[in-house]
mmCIF file of C-alpha atoms in Angstrom:
data_model
loop_
_atom_site.group_PDB
_atom_site.id
_atom_site.type_symbol
_atom_site.label_atom_id
_atom_site.label_comp_id
_atom_site.label_asym_id
_atom_site.label_seq_id
_atom_site.Cartn_x
_atom_site.Cartn_y
_atom_site.Cartn_z
ATOM 1 C CA UNK A 1 -53.452 49.855 -37.134
ATOM 2 C CA UNK A 2 -50.108 48.743 -35.713
ATOM 3 C CA UNK A 3 -48.425 45.621 -36.866
ATOM 4 C CA UNK A 4 -49.004 44.076 -33.468
ATOM 5 C CA UNK A 5 -52.690 44.653 -33.387
ATOM 6 C CA UNK A 6 -53.049 43.572 -36.957
ATOM 7 C CA UNK A 7 -51.365 40.256 -36.137
ATOM 8 C CA UNK A 8 -53.722 39.620 -33.137
ATOM 9 C CA UNK A 9 -56.751 40.279 -35.315
ATOM 10 C CA UNK A 10 -55.430 37.825 -37.908
ATOM 11 C CA UNK A 11 -54.746 35.238 -35.197
ATOM 12 C CA UNK A 12 -58.221 35.584 -33.702
ATOM 13 C CA UNK A 13 -59.802 35.282 -37.091
ATOM 14 C CA UNK A 14 -57.863 32.154 -37.886
ATOM 15 C CA UNK A 15 -58.837 30.489 -34.613
ATOM 16 C CA UNK A 16 -62.534 31.211 -35.253
ATOM 17 C CA UNK A 17 -62.340 29.963 -38.796
ATOM 18 C CA UNK A 18 -61.371 26.534 -37.449
ATOM 19 C CA UNK A 19 -64.666 26.351 -35.381
ATOM 20 C CA UNK A 20 -67.701 24.850 -37.246
ATOM 21 C CA UNK A 21 -70.488 27.350 -38.089
ATOM 22 C CA UNK A 22 -72.780 28.406 -35.147
ATOM 23 C CA UNK A 23 -70.342 27.478 -32.487
ATOM 24 C CA UNK A 24 -68.050 29.380 -30.219
ATOM 25 C CA UNK A 25 -64.334 28.731 -30.004
ATOM 26 C CA UNK A 26 -63.585 26.879 -26.756
ATOM 27 C CA UNK A 27 -61.649 28.660 -24.047
ATOM 28 C CA UNK A 28 -58.095 27.448 -23.560
ATOM 29 C CA UNK A 29 -57.606 24.785 -20.977
ATOM 30 C CA UNK A 30 -57.324 26.293 -17.476
ATOM 31 C CA UNK A 31 -53.979 25.638 -15.712
ATOM 32 C CA UNK A 32 -54.770 24.634 -12.047
ATOM 33 C CA UNK A 33 -52.983 26.751 -9.341
ATOM 34 C CA UNK A 34 -50.334 25.008 -7.401
ATOM 35 C CA UNK A 35 -52.324 25.485 -4.283
ATOM 36 C CA UNK A 36 -54.106 22.077 -5.009
ATOM 37 C CA UNK A 37 -50.888 20.288 -3.708
ATOM 38 C CA UNK A 38 -51.215 22.033 -0.282
ATOM 39 C CA UNK A 39 -54.894 21.226 -0.133
ATOM 40 C CA UNK A 40 -54.209 17.579 -1.033
ATOM 41 C CA UNK A 41 -51.487 17.475 1.767
ATOM 42 C CA UNK A 42 -53.964 18.699 4.406
ATOM 43 C CA UNK A 43 -56.693 16.357 3.209
ATOM 44 C CA UNK A 44 -54.091 13.447 3.268
ATOM 45 C CA UNK A 45 -53.242 14.185 6.975
ATOM 46 C CA UNK A 46 -56.932 14.462 7.920
ATOM 47 C CA UNK A 47 -57.698 11.059 6.301
ATOM 48 C CA UNK A 48 -54.485 9.453 7.471
ATOM 49 C CA UNK A 49 -53.442 8.879 3.830
ATOM 50 C CA UNK A 50 -49.759 8.974 3.035
ATOM 51 C CA UNK A 51 -48.746 12.107 1.294
ATOM 52 C CA UNK A 52 -46.633 10.109 -1.163
ATOM 53 C CA UNK A 53 -49.759 8.379 -2.316
ATOM 54 C CA UNK A 54 -51.681 11.597 -2.835
ATOM 55 C CA UNK A 55 -48.931 13.272 -4.786
ATOM 56 C CA UNK A 56 -48.050 10.157 -6.702
ATOM 57 C CA UNK A 57 -44.412 9.916 -5.575
ATOM 58 C CA UNK A 58 -42.564 6.898 -4.145
ATOM 59 C CA UNK A 59 -42.477 6.600 -0.331
ATOM 60 C CA UNK A 60 -39.150 6.970 1.294
ATOM 61 C CA UNK A 61 -37.930 3.514 2.721
ATOM 62 C CA UNK A 62 -36.336 3.832 6.210
ATOM 63 C CA UNK A 63 -33.791 1.015 6.554
ATOM 64 C CA UNK A 64 -33.497 -0.743 9.860
ATOM 65 C CA UNK A 65 -29.839 -0.555 11.170
ATOM 66 C CA UNK A 66 -28.123 -4.027 10.512
ATOM 67 C CA UNK A 67 -26.353 -5.911 13.236
ATOM 68 C CA UNK A 68 -22.500 -5.438 13.009
ATOM 69 C CA UNK A 69 -20.533 -8.189 11.360
ATOM 70 C CA UNK A 70 -18.133 -8.558 14.292
ATOM 71 C CA UNK A 71 -17.598 -7.463 17.939
ATOM 72 C CA UNK A 72 -14.202 -6.069 17.122
ATOM 73 C CA UNK A 73 -13.638 -2.450 17.514
ATOM 74 C CA UNK A 74 -10.221 -2.595 15.683
ATOM 75 C CA UNK A 75 -9.501 -2.650 11.873
ATOM 76 C CA UNK A 76 -8.543 -6.074 10.468
ATOM 77 C CA UNK A 77 -4.991 -6.921 11.303
ATOM 78 C CA UNK A 78 -2.287 -7.136 8.490
ATOM 79 C CA UNK A 79 -2.155 -10.440 6.832
ATOM 80 C CA UNK A 80 -0.244 -13.084 9.012
ATOM 81 C CA UNK A 81 -0.878 -11.130 12.179
ATOM 82 C CA UNK A 82 -3.462 -10.863 14.999
ATOM 83 C CA UNK A 83 -4.349 -8.269 17.651
ATOM 84 C CA UNK A 84 -3.463 -8.829 21.313
ATOM 85 C CA UNK A 85 -4.474 -6.355 24.042
ATOM 86 C CA UNK A 86 -4.096 -5.466 27.645
ATOM 87 C CA UNK A 87 -5.066 -2.340 29.527
ATOM 88 C CA UNK A 88 -5.985 0.240 26.939
ATOM 89 C CA UNK A 89 -3.424 -0.951 24.311
ATOM 90 C CA UNK A 90 -3.524 -3.415 21.443
ATOM 91 C CA UNK A 91 -0.606 -4.474 19.153
ATOM 92 C CA UNK A 92 -0.334 -6.772 16.224
ATOM 93 C CA UNK A 93 1.930 -9.837 16.574
ATOM 94 C CA UNK A 94 2.820 -12.586 14.086
ATOM 95 C CA UNK A 95 0.283 -15.405 14.019
ATOM 96 C CA UNK A 96 2.864 -17.981 15.098
ATOM 97 C CA UNK A 97 3.582 -16.187 18.296
ATOM 98 C CA UNK A 98 1.788 -18.442 20.978
ATOM 99 C CA UNK A 99 0.793 -17.530 24.480
ATOM 100 C CA UNK A 100 2.954 -18.629 27.368
ATOM 101 C CA UNK A 101 3.496 -17.976 31.198
ATOM 102 C CA UNK A 102 7.073 -18.994 30.895
ATOM 103 C CA UNK A 103 8.294 -15.485 31.522
ATOM 104 C CA UNK A 104 7.032 -15.317 35.130
ATOM 105 C CA UNK A 105 6.350 -18.936 36.295
ATOM 106 C CA UNK A 106 8.902 -20.147 38.757
ATOM 107 C CA UNK A 107 10.727 -22.841 36.635
ATOM 108 C CA UNK A 108 12.361 -24.491 39.506
ATOM 109 C CA UNK A 109 8.952 -25.928 40.606
ATOM 110 C CA UNK A 110 9.557 -28.621 37.904
ATOM 111 C CA UNK A 111 11.840 -31.423 37.857
ATOM 112 C CA UNK A 112 14.301 -30.146 35.265
ATOM 113 C CA UNK A 113 17.658 -28.660 36.334
ATOM 114 C CA UNK A 114 17.057 -25.536 34.308
ATOM 115 C CA UNK A 115 14.160 -23.888 32.590
ATOM 116 C CA UNK A 116 13.045 -25.112 29.094
ATOM 117 C CA UNK A 117 12.265 -22.012 26.956
ATOM 118 C CA UNK A 118 9.487 -22.071 24.315
ATOM 119 C CA UNK A 119 10.910 -22.979 20.925
ATOM 120 C CA UNK A 120 9.348 -19.823 19.278
ATOM 121 C CA UNK A 121 8.592 -16.279 20.349
ATOM 122 C CA UNK A 122 5.504 -15.857 22.552
ATOM 123 C CA UNK A 123 3.092 -13.361 24.056
ATOM 124 C CA UNK A 124 3.292 -13.387 27.923
ATOM 125 C CA UNK A 125 0.084 -14.322 29.520
ATOM 126 C CA UNK A 126 -1.272 -12.123 32.350
ATOM 127 C CA UNK A 127 0.575 -12.644 35.567
ATOM 128 C CA UNK A 128 -1.255 -15.001 37.999
ATOM 129 C CA UNK A 129 -0.427 -16.253 41.515
ATOM 130 C CA UNK A 130 3.316 -16.640 41.803
ATOM 131 C CA UNK A 131 4.708 -19.164 44.108
ATOM 132 C CA UNK A 132 6.956 -17.654 46.956
ATOM 133 C CA UNK A 133 10.022 -19.556 45.958
ATOM 134 C CA UNK A 134 13.440 -18.340 44.908
ATOM 135 C CA UNK A 135 14.813 -20.160 41.935
ATOM 136 C CA UNK A 136 18.524 -19.878 40.871
ATOM 137 C CA UNK A 137 19.508 -16.727 39.104
ATOM 138 C CA UNK A 138 18.187 -16.356 35.642
ATOM 139 C CA UNK A 139 20.650 -16.745 32.774
ATOM 140 C CA UNK A 140 20.678 -14.980 29.434
ATOM 141 C CA UNK A 141 20.595 -18.209 27.386
ATOM 142 C CA UNK A 142 17.251 -19.072 28.974
ATOM 143 C CA UNK A 143 15.543 -16.125 27.504
ATOM 144 C CA UNK A 144 13.255 -16.521 24.463
ATOM 145 C CA UNK A 145 11.827 -13.507 22.683
ATOM 146 C CA UNK A 146 8.447 -12.320 23.963
ATOM 147 C CA UNK A 147 5.959 -9.582 24.250
ATOM 148 C CA UNK A 148 4.910 -8.121 27.550
ATOM 149 C CA UNK A 149 2.638 -5.318 28.763
ATOM 150 C CA UNK A 150 3.996 -3.517 31.799
ATOM 151 C CA UNK A 151 3.617 -0.605 34.098
ATOM 152 C CA UNK A 152 5.746 2.221 32.839
ATOM 153 C CA UNK A 153 7.220 2.488 36.363
ATOM 154 C CA UNK A 154 8.326 -1.015 36.513
ATOM 155 C CA UNK A 155 12.088 -1.766 35.628
ATOM 156 C CA UNK A 156 12.397 -3.739 32.460
ATOM 157 C CA UNK A 157 14.538 -6.887 32.345
ATOM 158 C CA UNK A 158 18.222 -6.506 31.848
ATOM 159 C CA UNK A 159 19.707 -9.741 30.880
ATOM 160 C CA UNK A 160 19.056 -9.288 27.278
ATOM 161 C CA UNK A 161 18.101 -6.290 24.843
ATOM 162 C CA UNK A 162 14.638 -4.849 25.255
ATOM 163 C CA UNK A 163 12.696 -2.680 22.807
ATOM 164 C CA UNK A 164 9.828 -0.635 24.375
ATOM 165 C CA UNK A 165 7.316 1.916 23.719
ATOM 166 C CA UNK A 166 5.010 3.516 26.203
ATOM 167 C CA UNK A 167 1.409 3.844 24.819
ATOM 168 C CA UNK A 168 -1.585 5.051 26.898
ATOM 169 C CA UNK A 169 -1.150 3.712 30.305
ATOM 170 C CA UNK A 170 1.056 0.757 29.302
ATOM 171 C CA UNK A 171 4.716 0.171 28.454
ATOM 172 C CA UNK A 172 4.841 -2.237 25.566
ATOM 173 C CA UNK A 173 7.932 -4.339 25.688
ATOM 174 C CA UNK A 174 9.583 -6.883 23.396
ATOM 175 C CA UNK A 175 12.331 -8.776 25.372
ATOM 176 C CA UNK A 176 14.795 -10.213 22.818
ATOM 177 C CA UNK A 177 16.992 -13.269 22.866
ATOM 178 C CA UNK A 178 20.570 -12.839 23.766
ATOM 179 C CA UNK A 179 21.613 -13.778 20.269
ATOM 180 C CA UNK A 180 18.895 -11.539 18.603
ATOM 181 C CA UNK A 181 19.582 -10.587 15.032
ATOM 182 C CA UNK A 182 18.722 -7.453 13.174
ATOM 183 C CA UNK A 183 15.769 -9.266 11.678
ATOM 184 C CA UNK A 184 14.554 -10.058 15.239
ATOM 185 C CA UNK A 185 14.854 -6.489 16.071
ATOM 186 C CA UNK A 186 13.011 -5.380 12.943
ATOM 187 C CA UNK A 187 10.032 -7.888 13.986
ATOM 188 C CA UNK A 188 9.994 -6.276 17.495
ATOM 189 C CA UNK A 189 9.977 -2.770 16.113
ATOM 190 C CA UNK A 190 7.044 -3.576 13.832
ATOM 191 C CA UNK A 191 5.116 -4.918 16.729
ATOM 192 C CA UNK A 192 5.819 -1.576 18.715
ATOM 193 C CA UNK A 193 4.802 0.454 15.600
ATOM 194 C CA UNK A 194 1.442 -1.094 15.559
ATOM 195 C CA UNK A 195 0.611 -0.217 19.223
ATOM 196 C CA UNK A 196 -2.625 1.774 19.530
ATOM 197 C CA UNK A 197 -4.964 2.839 22.242
ATOM 198 C CA UNK A 198 -8.476 1.540 21.675
ATOM 199 C CA UNK A 199 -12.030 2.057 22.835
ATOM 200 C CA UNK A 200 -13.035 -1.494 21.882
ATOM 201 C CA UNK A 201 -10.405 -4.230 21.150
ATOM 202 C CA UNK A 202 -10.622 -7.166 18.745
ATOM 203 C CA UNK A 203 -12.890 -8.946 21.148
ATOM 204 C CA UNK A 204 -15.064 -5.907 21.639
ATOM 205 C CA UNK A 205 -13.642 -5.288 25.074
ATOM 206 C CA UNK A 206 -13.483 -1.850 26.755
ATOM 207 C CA UNK A 207 -10.254 -0.942 28.716
ATOM 208 C CA UNK A 208 -12.138 -0.377 31.928
ATOM 209 C CA UNK A 209 -14.474 -2.844 33.492
ATOM 210 C CA UNK A 210 -18.140 -1.708 33.043
ATOM 211 C CA UNK A 211 -19.018 -2.696 36.527
ATOM 212 C CA UNK A 212 -17.880 -0.417 39.422
ATOM 213 C CA UNK A 213 -19.273 -2.798 42.202
ATOM 214 C CA UNK A 214 -20.791 -6.151 42.703
ATOM 215 C CA UNK A 215 -24.222 -4.843 42.383
ATOM 216 C CA UNK A 216 -23.708 -3.409 38.757
ATOM 217 C CA UNK A 217 -25.823 -5.205 36.166
ATOM 218 C CA UNK A 218 -25.586 -4.836 32.275
ATOM 219 C CA UNK A 219 -28.182 -3.318 30.052
ATOM 220 C CA UNK A 220 -31.198 -5.697 30.411
ATOM 221 C CA UNK A 221 -31.926 -8.367 27.679
ATOM 222 C CA UNK A 222 -32.938 -11.998 27.716
ATOM 223 C CA UNK A 223 -30.110 -14.376 27.027
ATOM 224 C CA UNK A 224 -32.606 -17.121 26.393
ATOM 225 C CA UNK A 225 -33.901 -15.244 23.375
ATOM 226 C CA UNK A 226 -30.418 -15.086 21.656
ATOM 227 C CA UNK A 227 -30.879 -15.631 17.958
ATOM 228 C CA UNK A 228 -28.212 -16.790 15.548
ATOM 229 C CA UNK A 229 -25.146 -16.153 17.705
ATOM 230 C CA UNK A 230 -22.278 -15.127 15.413
ATOM 231 C CA UNK A 231 -19.410 -14.211 17.987
ATOM 232 C CA UNK A 232 -18.818 -13.954 21.820
ATOM 233 C CA UNK A 233 -16.082 -11.691 22.971
ATOM 234 C CA UNK A 234 -14.619 -12.726 26.298
ATOM 235 C CA UNK A 235 -13.230 -9.808 28.314
ATOM 236 C CA UNK A 236 -11.345 -10.483 31.610
ATOM 237 C CA UNK A 237 -10.927 -7.772 34.220
ATOM 238 C CA UNK A 238 -9.058 -7.859 37.472
ATOM 239 C CA UNK A 239 -9.427 -5.400 40.374
ATOM 240 C CA UNK A 240 -5.774 -4.976 41.408
ATOM 241 C CA UNK A 241 -7.163 -2.099 43.745
ATOM 242 C CA UNK A 242 -6.641 0.319 41.000
ATOM 243 C CA UNK A 243 -8.350 3.624 40.633
ATOM 244 C CA UNK A 244 -11.896 3.503 39.266
ATOM 245 C CA UNK A 245 -11.117 4.767 35.890
ATOM 246 C CA UNK A 246 -7.711 3.013 35.339
ATOM 247 C CA UNK A 247 -7.759 0.337 32.615
ATOM 248 C CA UNK A 248 -7.891 -3.109 34.089
ATOM 249 C CA UNK A 249 -8.628 -5.311 31.053
ATOM 250 C CA UNK A 250 -6.154 -8.200 31.507
ATOM 251 C CA UNK A 251 -7.052 -10.517 28.645
ATOM 252 C CA UNK A 252 -9.470 -11.031 25.854
ATOM 253 C CA UNK A 253 -10.355 -13.448 23.035
ATOM 254 C CA UNK A 254 -13.192 -14.220 20.655
ATOM 255 C CA UNK A 255 -15.291 -17.341 20.175
ATOM 256 C CA UNK A 256 -17.019 -17.744 16.704
ATOM 257 C CA UNK A 257 -19.492 -20.037 15.007
ATOM 258 C CA UNK A 258 -20.646 -23.215 16.861
ATOM 259 C CA UNK A 259 -18.439 -22.574 19.766
ATOM 260 C CA UNK A 260 -19.976 -19.282 20.348
ATOM 261 C CA UNK A 261 -23.520 -20.470 19.949
ATOM 262 C CA UNK A 262 -22.871 -23.412 22.385
ATOM 263 C CA UNK A 263 -21.586 -21.146 25.042
ATOM 264 C CA UNK A 264 -24.547 -18.908 24.958
ATOM 265 C CA UNK A 265 -27.046 -21.838 24.985
ATOM 266 C CA UNK A 266 -25.082 -23.098 28.108
ATOM 267 C CA UNK A 267 -25.525 -19.787 29.768
ATOM 268 C CA UNK A 268 -29.209 -19.623 28.991
ATOM 269 C CA UNK A 269 -29.710 -23.183 30.357
ATOM 270 C CA UNK A 270 -28.073 -22.281 33.753
ATOM 271 C CA UNK A 271 -30.427 -22.310 36.700
ATOM 272 C CA UNK A 272 -31.654 -18.979 37.979
ATOM 273 C CA UNK A 273 -29.915 -17.770 41.144
ATOM 274 C CA UNK A 274 -26.443 -16.826 42.424
ATOM 275 C CA UNK A 275 -23.428 -18.792 43.651
ATOM 276 C CA UNK A 276 -20.975 -17.920 46.334
ATOM 277 C CA UNK A 277 -20.780 -17.631 50.069
ATOM 278 C CA UNK A 278 -20.678 -13.866 51.129
ATOM 279 C CA UNK A 279 -19.583 -14.865 54.674
ATOM 280 C CA UNK A 280 -16.125 -15.973 53.164
ATOM 281 C CA UNK A 281 -15.036 -12.584 51.941
ATOM 282 C CA UNK A 282 -14.541 -9.000 52.886
ATOM 283 C CA UNK A 283 -17.428 -6.764 51.586
ATOM 284 C CA UNK A 284 -15.335 -4.862 49.167
ATOM 285 C CA UNK A 285 -13.246 -7.752 47.823
ATOM 286 C CA UNK A 286 -12.952 -7.910 44.050
ATOM 287 C CA UNK A 287 -15.464 -5.259 43.315
ATOM 288 C CA UNK A 288 -14.124 -4.729 39.682
ATOM 289 C CA UNK A 289 -13.026 -8.258 38.952
ATOM 290 C CA UNK A 290 -14.936 -10.320 36.574
ATOM 291 C CA UNK A 291 -15.824 -10.919 32.930
ATOM 292 C CA UNK A 292 -17.920 -9.556 30.279
ATOM 293 C CA UNK A 293 -19.367 -11.791 27.440
ATOM 294 C CA UNK A 294 -20.016 -9.537 24.439
ATOM 295 C CA UNK A 295 -22.659 -11.511 22.629
ATOM 296 C CA UNK A 296 -23.234 -10.728 18.947
ATOM 297 C CA UNK A 297 -26.393 -12.279 17.483
ATOM 298 C CA UNK A 298 -28.955 -11.331 14.729
ATOM 299 C CA UNK A 299 -30.216 -8.452 16.822
ATOM 300 C CA UNK A 300 -26.934 -6.753 17.784
ATOM 301 C CA UNK A 301 -24.544 -6.856 20.590
ATOM 302 C CA UNK A 302 -25.518 -7.530 24.230
ATOM 303 C CA UNK A 303 -23.517 -8.085 27.370
ATOM 304 C CA UNK A 304 -23.594 -10.871 29.949
ATOM 305 C CA UNK A 305 -21.546 -10.231 33.103
ATOM 306 C CA UNK A 306 -19.811 -13.310 34.615
ATOM 307 C CA UNK A 307 -18.501 -13.167 38.100
ATOM 308 C CA UNK A 308 -16.103 -15.880 39.345
ATOM 309 C CA UNK A 309 -13.917 -13.887 41.825
ATOM 310 C CA UNK A 310 -14.754 -13.174 45.375
ATOM 311 C CA UNK A 311 -17.639 -14.813 47.201
ATOM 312 C CA UNK A 312 -20.800 -12.743 46.321
ATOM 313 C CA UNK A 313 -23.075 -12.701 43.261
ATOM 314 C CA UNK A 314 -21.113 -15.347 41.486
ATOM 315 C CA UNK A 315 -22.561 -16.471 38.085
ATOM 316 C CA UNK A 316 -24.024 -15.028 34.936
ATOM 317 C CA UNK A 317 -26.210 -11.829 34.634
ATOM 318 C CA UNK A 318 -27.848 -10.676 31.496
ATOM 319 C CA UNK A 319 -29.480 -7.605 33.260
ATOM 320 C CA UNK A 320 -32.799 -9.506 33.506
ATOM 321 C CA UNK A 321 -31.984 -12.744 35.313
ATOM 322 C CA UNK A 322 -29.015 -13.827 37.473
ATOM 323 C CA UNK A 323 -27.938 -17.399 36.757
ATOM 324 C CA UNK A 324 -25.708 -19.751 38.657
ATOM 325 C CA UNK A 325 -22.247 -20.876 37.662
ATOM 326 C CA UNK A 326 -22.317 -24.246 35.632
ATOM 327 C CA UNK A 327 -19.413 -26.095 34.155
ATOM 328 C CA UNK A 328 -20.938 -26.009 30.587
ATOM 329 C CA UNK A 329 -21.201 -22.280 30.910
ATOM 330 C CA UNK A 330 -17.963 -21.296 32.633
ATOM 331 C CA UNK A 331 -15.304 -23.897 31.593
ATOM 332 C CA UNK A 332 -15.280 -22.934 27.828
ATOM 333 C CA UNK A 333 -14.500 -19.334 28.839
ATOM 334 C CA UNK A 334 -11.211 -20.396 30.408
ATOM 335 C CA UNK A 335 -10.421 -23.225 27.944
ATOM 336 C CA UNK A 336 -7.720 -21.383 26.088
ATOM 337 C CA UNK A 337 -5.168 -18.669 26.780
ATOM 338 C CA UNK A 338 -4.782 -15.820 27.470
ATOM 339 C CA UNK A 339 -7.822 -15.998 29.815
ATOM 340 C CA UNK A 340 -6.989 -18.032 32.900
ATOM 341 C CA UNK A 341 -8.805 -19.127 36.067
ATOM 342 C CA UNK A 342 -6.663 -18.792 39.126
ATOM 343 C CA UNK A 343 -8.872 -20.130 41.864
ATOM 344 C CA UNK A 344 -11.542 -18.934 44.115
ATOM 345 C CA UNK A 345 -14.750 -20.218 45.845
ATOM 346 C CA UNK A 346 -15.175 -24.074 45.652
ATOM 347 C CA UNK A 347 -18.212 -23.436 43.509
ATOM 348 C CA UNK A 348 -16.259 -21.345 41.042
ATOM 349 C CA UNK A 349 -13.351 -23.811 41.030
ATOM 350 C CA UNK A 350 -15.639 -26.789 40.195
ATOM 351 C CA UNK A 351 -17.449 -24.753 37.532
ATOM 352 C CA UNK A 352 -14.620 -22.856 35.873
ATOM 353 C CA UNK A 353 -11.303 -24.591 36.362
ATOM 354 C CA UNK A 354 -10.454 -26.132 32.822
ATOM 355 C CA UNK A 355 -7.702 -28.310 34.084
ATOM 356 C CA UNK A 356 -7.897 -31.936 35.436
#
């Protein structure tokens, strides 16, 4: 007998020796075939029982996408700086640079013998209606440093040094004082270096108006159901008779906290209907002018269109209900630069003009 056979005999004998007299050694336990898992899965489907329960594993948790923390589509600016944008370009400027229309407003309409330049550098607000009046020739000492966004085809000012950079469809220009220092030029260059083309700016605004005509409406939601409003991005677009795909964002800013909540509450409280008198305007007037309110609440970001230009379909529109212009709903939109209301239908003036 071979060694292997002999060992098998000894093992069998030893196993049997451990069994009480008159009994048979039990069979080794049967190892179930893995097919039981397949059968259990089929049974689970048939009985509508989660497979995770049958197999004794933890169910996979599918997370609901959280609402974004901000409407901004740009990274946070550097410390001490903020984003400003126009067209399809945004740049970072020092926080202390204010907004001003000094660069293009006819100064001689006032009662001073010469213009009074702002004490500090500024960002030029979008050009509004300019009075047809010829003021005395501009002098270099009247120039304060400012940032402007211009058409690349437009001639830059020539009285004082100008640093510029064309980005996207815009020529970003920093016009310097006549006595500008190397430090002033360094600040200007840093502004130009920050210029970037965006899809959504710091207020969540797209470069091109989302409405191609006066009948366009936003994706439907119900502004009366807004919950926990966090921010509202204000996006101002002007037609300028541009090509349909040419950027026409002229100004933007963000409302936050209580100010944002109060604005959306006022919009929701506006009566249903539209303002304006269609008989007063040409049919194609200001097709692409208007505003978008980018509303961030607990459920995400939603748009409200605000029409204040022209004569038709004036008012608010959340895609579900059109609402009339009201002072509580419109005045806060134009209460601070760079957004400005330049006039229009009497209903729009009384509802939106923030001045006296």
